[in-house]
Coordinates of C-alpha atoms and ligand atoms in Angstrom, one line a residue:
M20 CA 349.5 15.5 62.0
A21 CA 348.0 12.5 60.2
E22 CA 345.2 14.0 58.2
F23 CA 342.7 12.6 55.7
T24 CA 341.4 15.4 53.5
S25 CA 337.7 15.5 53.0
K26 CA 336.5 17.6 50.1
I27 CA 333.1 18.2 51.7
R28 CA 332.5 21.9 52.6
T29 CA 329.1 21.9 54.3
I30 CA 328.5 25.6 54.7
E31 CA 330.3 28.7 53.5
W32 CA 329.7 32.4 53.5
I33 CA 330.0 33.9 50.0
D34 CA 330.1 37.7 49.7
T35 CA 326.4 38.4 50.6
Y36 CA 324.8 35.0 51.3
S37 CA 325.4 31.6 52.8
R38 CA 325.9 28.5 50.7
M39 CA 325.2 25.1 52.2
V40 CA 324.7 21.5 51.3
D41 CA 320.9 20.7 51.3
Q42 CA 320.8 17.7 53.7
T43 CA 317.1 17.0 53.1
K44 CA 318.0 15.7 49.6
F45 CA 320.3 12.9 50.7
P46 CA 321.0 10.3 49.6
E47 CA 319.6 10.8 46.1
H48 CA 321.1 14.3 45.5
F49 CA 324.1 16.2 46.7
E50 CA 323.0 19.7 46.1
Y51 CA 323.9 23.2 47.4
I52 CA 321.3 25.8 48.4
D53 CA 322.0 29.5 48.7
I54 CA 320.3 31.2 51.7
T55 CA 319.8 34.9 51.3
T56 CA 317.5 36.0 54.1
G57 CA 317.5 35.7 57.9
Q58 CA 314.1 34.0 57.9
D59 CA 315.2 31.5 55.3
M60 CA 318.2 30.7 57.5
Y61 CA 316.0 30.2 60.5
N62 CA 313.8 27.8 58.4
A63 CA 316.9 26.0 57.1
I64 CA 318.1 25.3 60.6
K65 CA 314.6 24.3 61.8
T66 CA 313.8 22.0 58.9
M67 CA 317.3 20.5 59.0
I68 CA 318.5 21.6 55.6
V69 CA 321.6 22.2 57.7
R70 CA 322.0 20.1 60.8
G71 CA 324.7 18.9 63.3
A72 CA 325.7 21.0 66.2
P73 CA 328.8 22.8 64.8
A74 CA 327.2 23.3 61.4
I75 CA 324.0 24.9 62.8
G76 CA 326.3 27.2 64.9
I77 CA 327.9 28.5 61.8
A78 CA 324.5 28.8 60.1
G79 CA 323.3 30.9 63.0
A80 CA 326.3 33.2 62.7
H81 CA 325.6 33.6 59.0
G82 CA 321.9 34.2 59.8
V83 CA 322.8 37.2 61.9
I84 CA 324.8 38.7 59.0
L85 CA 321.8 38.1 56.7
Y86 CA 319.5 40.0 59.1
A87 CA 322.1 42.8 59.5
Q88 CA 322.1 43.2 55.7
E89 CA 318.3 43.4 55.6
L90 CA 318.0 45.9 58.4
E91 CA 320.7 48.1 56.8
K92 CA 318.3 48.6 53.8
Q93 CA 315.7 50.1 56.2
N94 CA 318.0 53.1 57.0
L95 CA 317.2 52.9 60.7
P96 CA 318.8 55.1 63.3
H97 CA 321.9 53.4 64.7
N98 CA 320.4 52.5 68.1
D99 CA 317.3 51.0 66.5
F100 CA 319.4 49.0 64.1
I101 CA 321.4 47.5 67.0
K102 CA 318.3 46.8 69.1
Q103 CA 316.5 45.1 66.3
L104 CA 319.5 43.1 65.2
L105 CA 320.1 41.8 68.7
E106 CA 316.4 40.7 68.8
K107 CA 316.8 39.0 65.4
A108 CA 319.9 37.2 66.7
D109 CA 317.9 35.9 69.7
Y110 CA 315.3 34.6 67.3
M111 CA 317.9 32.9 65.2
A112 CA 319.4 31.2 68.3
S113 CA 315.9 29.8 69.1
A114 CA 315.6 27.8 65.8
R115 CA 316.6 24.6 67.6
P116 CA 316.9 24.2 71.4
T117 CA 319.4 21.4 72.2
A118 CA 322.7 22.0 70.3
V119 CA 324.4 24.7 72.3
N120 CA 326.8 25.6 69.4
L121 CA 323.9 27.5 67.8
M122 CA 323.5 29.8 70.9
W123 CA 327.3 29.9 71.3
A124 CA 328.0 31.1 67.7
V125 CA 325.1 33.6 67.7
E126 CA 326.5 35.0 71.0
K127 CA 329.9 35.5 69.3
Q128 CA 328.1 37.7 66.7
K129 CA 326.1 39.5 69.5
E130 CA 329.3 40.3 71.3
I131 CA 330.5 42.1 68.1
I132 CA 327.2 43.9 67.8
R133 CA 327.1 45.0 71.4
N134 CA 330.7 46.2 71.5
S135 CA 330.7 47.9 68.1
T136 CA 331.6 51.6 67.9
S137 CA 331.6 51.5 64.1
D138 CA 329.1 52.6 61.5
I139 CA 326.6 50.0 60.2
K140 CA 328.5 49.2 57.0
T141 CA 331.7 48.5 59.0
L142 CA 329.8 46.5 61.6
I143 CA 328.4 44.2 58.9
E144 CA 331.9 43.7 57.5
E145 CA 333.0 42.8 61.1
L146 CA 330.2 40.3 61.4
K147 CA 331.2 38.7 58.0
A148 CA 334.8 38.5 59.1
N149 CA 333.8 36.8 62.4
G150 CA 331.6 34.4 60.5
K151 CA 334.5 33.4 58.2
K152 CA 336.8 33.1 61.3
L153 CA 334.4 30.7 63.0
E154 CA 334.1 28.6 59.8
L155 CA 337.9 28.2 59.4
E156 CA 338.4 27.6 63.1
D157 CA 335.7 24.8 63.0
I158 CA 337.7 22.9 60.4
E159 CA 341.0 23.4 62.3
I160 CA 339.4 22.3 65.6
N161 CA 338.0 19.2 64.0
K162 CA 341.4 18.2 62.7
K163 CA 342.8 18.5 66.2
I164 CA 340.0 16.4 67.6
G165 CA 340.7 13.9 64.8
D166 CA 344.4 13.7 65.7
Y167 CA 343.8 13.3 69.5
G168 CA 341.1 10.8 68.8
A169 CA 343.2 8.7 66.4
S170 CA 345.6 8.1 69.3
V171 CA 343.1 5.9 71.1
V172 CA 341.8 4.0 68.0
P173 CA 343.1 0.4 68.2
K174 CA 344.9 -1.0 65.1
G175 CA 342.4 -2.4 62.6
A176 CA 339.5 -1.1 64.8
T177 CA 335.9 -1.3 63.9
I178 CA 334.4 2.0 65.2
L179 CA 330.6 2.1 65.8
T180 CA 329.0 5.6 65.4
H181 CA 325.5 6.9 65.8
C182 CA 323.8 9.6 63.8
N183 CA 326.2 11.8 61.7
A184 CA 329.0 13.7 63.4
G185 CA 330.9 14.1 60.2
A186 CA 332.0 16.7 57.7
L187 CA 328.3 17.2 57.0
A188 CA 327.5 18.0 60.7
T189 CA 330.3 20.6 60.8
V190 CA 332.0 23.0 58.3
G191 CA 334.2 20.1 57.2
Y192 CA 336.1 17.1 58.4
G193 CA 333.8 16.2 61.4
T194 CA 334.2 15.4 65.0
A195 CA 333.5 11.7 65.6
L196 CA 334.1 11.1 61.8
G197 CA 337.1 13.4 62.1
V198 CA 338.5 10.8 64.5
V199 CA 337.7 8.1 61.9
R200 CA 339.3 10.2 59.1
S201 CA 342.5 10.8 61.1
A202 CA 342.7 7.1 62.2
F203 CA 342.1 5.9 58.7
A204 CA 344.9 8.1 57.4
K205 CA 347.3 6.2 59.7
D206 CA 345.7 2.8 59.4
P207 CA 343.6 2.0 56.3
S208 CA 342.4 -1.2 58.0
V209 CA 340.1 0.9 60.2
Q210 CA 336.4 0.6 59.4
V211 CA 333.1 2.0 60.6
F212 CA 329.7 0.5 61.6
A213 CA 327.0 3.1 61.2
D214 CA 323.8 2.9 63.1
E215 CA 320.8 3.8 60.8
T216 CA 319.6 6.4 63.4
R217 CA 315.8 6.4 63.3
P218 CA 313.8 8.4 62.9
R219 CA 315.6 10.7 60.5
Q220 CA 318.2 8.2 59.4
Q221 CA 321.2 10.5 59.6
G222 CA 323.5 7.4 59.9
A223 CA 322.0 5.7 56.8
R224 CA 321.5 8.8 54.7
I225 CA 324.5 11.0 55.7
T226 CA 327.2 9.0 57.5
T227 CA 327.3 6.2 54.9
L228 CA 327.2 8.8 52.1
E229 CA 330.1 10.9 53.3
L230 CA 332.3 7.9 54.3
T231 CA 331.7 6.2 50.9
M232 CA 332.5 9.5 49.2
D233 CA 335.9 9.5 51.0
G234 CA 336.5 5.8 50.4
I235 CA 336.3 4.8 54.1
P236 CA 334.8 1.3 54.6
V237 CA 331.4 1.5 56.3
T238 CA 328.8 -1.1 57.2
L239 CA 325.2 0.0 57.8
I240 CA 323.3 -1.6 60.7
T241 CA 319.9 -0.7 62.2
D242 CA 319.9 0.8 65.7
G243 CA 318.8 -2.3 67.5
M244 CA 321.6 -4.4 66.2
C245 CA 324.5 -2.7 68.1
S246 CA 324.6 -5.0 71.1
Y247 CA 324.4 -8.1 68.8
F248 CA 327.6 -7.0 67.1
M249 CA 329.2 -6.0 70.3
K250 CA 328.6 -9.4 71.8
K251 CA 330.1 -11.0 68.7
G252 CA 333.3 -9.0 69.4
M253 CA 332.9 -7.1 66.2
I254 CA 333.0 -3.6 67.7
D255 CA 336.3 -2.3 69.2
M256 CA 335.2 1.2 70.1
V257 CA 332.3 3.6 69.9
C258 CA 332.7 7.3 68.9
V259 CA 329.8 9.7 68.7
G260 CA 329.4 13.5 68.6
A261 CA 327.4 15.7 71.0
D262 CA 325.0 18.5 70.9
R263 CA 325.5 19.8 74.4
I264 CA 327.8 18.6 77.2
A265 CA 327.1 19.6 80.8
A266 CA 329.8 20.6 83.3
N267 CA 329.8 17.1 84.8
G268 CA 330.3 15.4 81.4
D269 CA 326.8 14.3 80.7
A270 CA 326.4 14.4 76.9
A271 CA 323.3 15.0 74.9
N272 CA 323.4 13.5 71.4
K273 CA 321.0 12.0 68.9
I274 CA 318.3 9.9 70.4
G275 CA 319.6 6.3 70.7
T276 CA 323.1 7.3 71.8
Y277 CA 322.3 6.5 75.4
T278 CA 321.3 2.9 74.5
V279 CA 324.5 2.4 72.6
A280 CA 326.5 3.7 75.6
I281 CA 324.8 1.2 77.9
A282 CA 325.5 -1.6 75.5
A283 CA 329.1 -0.6 75.2
K284 CA 329.5 -0.5 79.0
Y285 CA 328.0 -4.0 79.3
H286 CA 330.4 -5.3 76.7
N287 CA 333.4 -3.5 78.1
I288 CA 333.9 -1.4 74.9
P289 CA 335.3 2.1 75.2
F290 CA 332.7 4.8 74.5
Y291 CA 334.1 8.2 73.4
V292 CA 332.3 11.5 72.7
A293 CA 334.1 13.8 70.2
A294 CA 333.2 17.4 70.4
P295 CA 334.7 20.9 70.4
L296 CA 334.8 23.0 73.6
S297 CA 332.0 25.1 72.1
T298 CA 329.7 22.1 72.7
I299 CA 330.4 22.2 76.4
D300 CA 327.9 24.3 78.4
T301 CA 329.5 24.9 81.7
T302 CA 326.5 27.0 82.8
I303 CA 324.6 23.7 83.4
K304 CA 325.6 21.3 86.1
S305 CA 324.2 18.1 84.6
G306 CA 322.4 16.6 81.7
D307 CA 319.1 17.1 83.6
D308 CA 319.2 20.8 82.6
I309 CA 319.5 20.1 78.8
V310 CA 316.4 21.0 76.9
I311 CA 315.5 18.1 74.6
E312 CA 313.9 19.0 71.3
E313 CA 310.6 17.3 70.6
R314 CA 310.2 16.9 66.9
S315 CA 307.3 16.2 64.5
H316 CA 305.5 12.9 65.0
D317 CA 305.5 12.4 61.2
E318 CA 309.2 11.5 61.5
V319 CA 308.2 8.4 63.5
T320 CA 304.9 7.5 61.8
H321 CA 306.3 7.8 58.3
I322 CA 309.3 6.6 56.4
N323 CA 310.0 8.3 53.1
G324 CA 306.5 9.8 53.2
K325 CA 304.8 6.4 53.7
P326 CA 303.0 5.5 56.9
V327 CA 304.5 2.7 59.0
C328 CA 302.0 2.4 61.8
A329 CA 298.3 2.4 62.6
E330 CA 296.6 5.7 61.8
G331 CA 296.2 8.0 64.8
V332 CA 298.6 6.0 67.1
K333 CA 300.1 7.9 70.0
V334 CA 303.7 8.9 69.3
L335 CA 306.7 10.4 71.2
N336 CA 309.7 11.8 69.3
P337 CA 312.5 13.3 71.4
G338 CA 315.3 14.3 69.1
F339 CA 318.1 13.7 71.6
D340 CA 318.9 11.8 74.8
V341 CA 321.6 12.3 77.5
T342 CA 324.3 9.8 78.1
P343 CA 325.4 10.0 81.7
H344 CA 329.1 10.8 82.3
E345 CA 329.7 7.4 84.0
L346 CA 329.3 5.7 80.6
I347 CA 331.8 7.9 78.8
T348 CA 335.4 6.7 78.6
G349 CA 336.7 10.1 77.4
I350 CA 335.6 13.3 75.7
I351 CA 337.8 14.1 72.7
T352 CA 338.3 17.8 72.3
E353 CA 340.7 20.1 70.5
K354 CA 342.5 20.5 73.8
G355 CA 343.0 16.8 74.3
I356 CA 341.1 13.8 75.6
L357 CA 339.3 14.7 78.8
K358 CA 338.9 12.0 81.4
P359 CA 336.8 11.6 84.5
D360 CA 336.4 13.5 86.9
Y361 CA 334.9 15.6 84.1
N362 CA 334.0 18.5 86.4
K363 CA 337.7 19.0 86.8
S364 CA 339.0 18.1 83.4
I365 CA 336.5 20.3 81.6
M366 CA 337.4 23.3 83.7
E367 CA 341.1 22.6 83.1
A368 CA 340.5 22.3 79.3
F369 CA 338.9 25.8 79.2
K370 CA 342.1 27.2 80.9
L371 CA 344.5 25.8 78.2
Ligands
MRU426 O1 319.3 16.4 64.7 P1 320.7 16.5 64.1 O2 320.9 15.7 62.9 O3 321.1 17.9 64.1 O4 321.6 15.8 65.3 C1 322.9 15.7 65.1 C2 323.6 15.0 66.1 O5 323.1 14.5 67.1 C3 325.1 14.9 66.0 O6 325.7 13.7 66.6 C4 325.7 16.1 66.9 O7 325.1 17.3 66.5 C5 327.2 16.2 66.7 S1 327.7 16.8 65.2 C6 329.3 17.0 65.1

């Protein structure tokens, strides 16, 4: 397996707390923050100290352990402990609504809580072990996604990406940027064009940072420039992550992704979504059922704390959009590259 090692470890459980990179400080500072309470973890997810679908999944799993540790100190009867912990887990899963990995990882912890026959101390150890397992699996899955994805990257390709689906959106390595890392390991002439990704600028603040740290060539463009460069023949492929994929292949990702997909289709450029199976929500038929997070209007009216518009102007700020499956060339997963008809290929992938 061709593999490009990234040193970035975005989130990690350490003994009794969760350590994560504080992504609100980029690009000026690369700092870690230790999260020691369940409520602080909820806030860290909500305020995007940790962000990116797989990373917030792991954060949610860690948050359940933090709540378990807090409840243990209250010396509750066993049944009350279980009941309250399950309620806290549901609260943790509600920190952000779109990325299904959060609900998925919290559900993995809830299964352990519901099925436990052990005493509380042992149950907490089981939750910690499961958290660690999910962390390590995430990196392994991303490397597999990277390897499959690299097989469809043309020689010397320029890959356009939107938002950040990198090591910093996962435990490490990344999904869309995992594809870039694996492709770059085989062919160092591969390069990336990163959309700025307004309003929160994950492309500018995070993608350019992590690729530069790893020595992978990256060019920053603003969101509206993508079709200009596509027309000029300067983009060979698009690869993005996803926050939730419906059973029919419709894929929610950072707002602006849909526009990129339409532009790619018009210019005949392959458009790939890279995501683990944990991002696929087979309980929903199509993207119409995906809840789209509406975020603070300040993100649109201000850049770096400074207003960029008339005071009091009306604003809308959906955090994500849904790219219809017709625009997606393939979904790169740890089980291979899924192709249309997605209803079929997704179901097949879950059986592998
Ligand atoms: O709002 P964010 O920064 O959490 O949004 C992140 C994205 O949209 C990513 O592309 C997606 O979560 C995939 S991360 C591997």
